[in-house]
Amino acid sequence: MNYREFARKQIESIRKTVGKGAAVSALSGGVDSAVTTVLGAKALGKRLKVLFIDDGLMREDEPGKVRKTFARLGIKVTIVHAADKFFAALAGLTDPEEKRKAFRHTFYKVFSKAVRDSGAEFLLQGTIAADIIETRKGVKTQHNVLDQIGLSAKRGYGFTTIEPLKTLFKPGVRKVGRVLGLPAAMYQRMPFPGPGLSCRVLGEVTPERVAIVRRACRIAEEETERFKRFQAFAVLLADKATGVTKDGRRAFGHIVSVRCVDSENAITAAPTKLPWPVLMKLQQRITREVPGVTKVVYDLTPKPPSTIEYI
Ligand code: XMP
């Protein structure tokens, strides 16, 4: 496949669809939305408004990093602060699909208001083929696949979606990113789920629990950086485990699972064979640097029967 030609065609098609109007792109910092945003910016220039919803569920320092990277590409990013709204919607929820639904509805409420305020009528989304397949099969509802779950963006939220990457899988998306001139650090970035760290907190999603998993995720990313893995992250489990402090007192603390997988397209995945010293370093850093953790486990399950994320 000729990715340069693919990009050219998508740029042309976005230009044609939007006509004299304006569009909005939801940037998350991930590869898919980054590539979609650059396609949109090349098609529409200043008529593309780029929004970054700070949902409070991002990786460490994410909003600032994203704004800087895109500023270097000449693309202005507007940050919408909405963490409170997301945490309010997630409060008390423990069921995975209910959490995903709450996230999705909050996202579109916050986002549709920002879109309406901008006066744009089109929404560019970074949906890719794997999202559509998994949602159709009912494995899990991806927050970015509205039509597949019978939620009309037009009827429910008042805008029309454009999904230039929906025929591609991850490797193809990265190739489009490269021909568009994105920095390698961005198009090679590991995938991050739309609902963010809420996918990595089992049980209730609170700011405190997200803070724990955010620090653990950073350690998991750092310690596995030199391996050619598809994704590496940490998950905070819903239960607690007994531990013991250095001076012999009982502790009852969090359980963190580290997930690191090899995969081509996220449809199947295998656990990365990390060397023992790396695994030991992971447990050491997580128990030392993340307060209240008494147990760290490494997840050995392939997909299937597991999925990559935990909800
Ligand atoms: P699973 O957990 O289904 O994940 O094996 C497959 C890939 O998709 C990512 N993922 C998501 N991406 N919105 C996204 O944009 C979502 O709701 C979502 N859920 C999972 C996951 O990180 C993995 O790369």
mmCIF file of C-alpha atoms and ligand atoms in Angstrom, residues 32 100 131 134 139-144 170 191-195 199-200 230-231 233 266 303 306-311, ligand 1:
data_model
loop_
_atom_site.group_PDB
_atom_site.id
_atom_site.type_symbol
_atom_site.label_atom_id
_atom_site.label_comp_id
_atom_site.label_asym_id
_atom_site.label_seq_id
_atom_site.Cartn_x
_atom_site.Cartn_y
_atom_site.Cartn_z
ATOM 1 C CA ASP A 32 -4.417 7.602 16.006
ATOM 2 C CA ARG A 100 -16.913 3.004 29.707
ATOM 3 C CA ASP A 131 -11.772 -0.443 17.244
ATOM 4 C CA GLU A 134 -13.877 -5.299 18.556
ATOM 5 C CA VAL A 139 -15.853 -7.609 23.071
ATOM 6 C CA LYS A 140 -15.923 -4.093 24.467
ATOM 7 C CA THR A 141 -17.393 -0.789 23.421
ATOM 8 C CA GLN A 142 -14.630 1.492 22.226
ATOM 9 C CA HIS A 143 -15.536 5.013 23.206
ATOM 10 C CA ASN A 144 -14.696 6.328 19.761
ATOM 11 C CA LYS A 170 -2.029 0.304 13.874
ATOM 12 C CA PRO A 191 -1.365 2.783 22.123
ATOM 13 C CA PHE A 192 -3.336 4.326 24.964
ATOM 14 C CA PRO A 193 -7.051 3.623 25.403
ATOM 15 C CA GLY A 194 -9.565 6.404 24.822
ATOM 16 C CA PRO A 195 -10.995 6.195 28.356
ATOM 17 C CA CYS A 199 -9.373 1.383 32.013
ATOM 18 C CA ARG A 200 -6.482 0.655 34.360
ATOM 19 C CA PHE A 230 3.523 -3.181 21.706
ATOM 20 C CA GLN A 231 2.257 -1.849 25.015
ATOM 21 C CA PHE A 233 1.412 -0.340 31.536
ATOM 22 C CA ALA A 266 -3.993 -5.558 19.104
ATOM 23 C CA LYS A 303 -5.017 -12.296 24.180
ATOM 24 C CA SER A 306 -7.475 -12.121 28.040
ATOM 25 C CA THR A 307 -7.772 -8.696 26.449
ATOM 26 C CA ILE A 308 -4.861 -6.267 26.558
ATOM 27 C CA GLU A 309 -6.509 -3.810 28.940
ATOM 28 C CA TYR A 310 -8.385 -5.012 32.039
ATOM 29 C CA ILE A 311 -11.844 -3.652 31.278
HETATM 30 P P1 XMP B 1 -8.068 -4.671 24.313
HETATM 31 O O1 XMP B 1 -8.023 -4.357 25.762
HETATM 32 O O2 XMP B 1 -9.473 -4.710 23.766
HETATM 33 O O3 XMP B 1 -7.357 -3.466 23.595
HETATM 34 O O4 XMP B 1 -7.325 -5.924 23.958
HETATM 35 C C1 XMP B 1 -6.978 -3.456 22.246
HETATM 36 C C2 XMP B 1 -6.248 -2.152 22.014
HETATM 37 O O5 XMP B 1 -7.156 -1.061 22.057
HETATM 38 C C3 XMP B 1 -6.821 -0.178 23.118
HETATM 39 N N1 XMP B 1 -8.112 0.211 23.704
HETATM 40 C C4 XMP B 1 -8.780 1.314 23.325
HETATM 41 N N2 XMP B 1 -8.473 2.274 22.439
HETATM 42 N N3 XMP B 1 -10.510 3.374 22.914
HETATM 43 C C5 XMP B 1 -9.331 3.313 22.253
HETATM 44 O O6 XMP B 1 -9.059 4.221 21.474
HETATM 45 C C6 XMP B 1 -10.898 2.445 23.827
HETATM 46 O O7 XMP B 1 -11.969 2.527 24.413
HETATM 47 C C7 XMP B 1 -9.970 1.358 24.036
HETATM 48 N N4 XMP B 1 -10.005 0.253 24.824
HETATM 49 C C8 XMP B 1 -8.848 -0.430 24.593
HETATM 50 C C9 XMP B 1 -5.923 -0.963 24.048
HETATM 51 O O8 XMP B 1 -5.053 -0.111 24.782
HETATM 52 C C10 XMP B 1 -5.193 -1.862 23.070
HETATM 53 O O9 XMP B 1 -4.135 -1.204 22.424
#
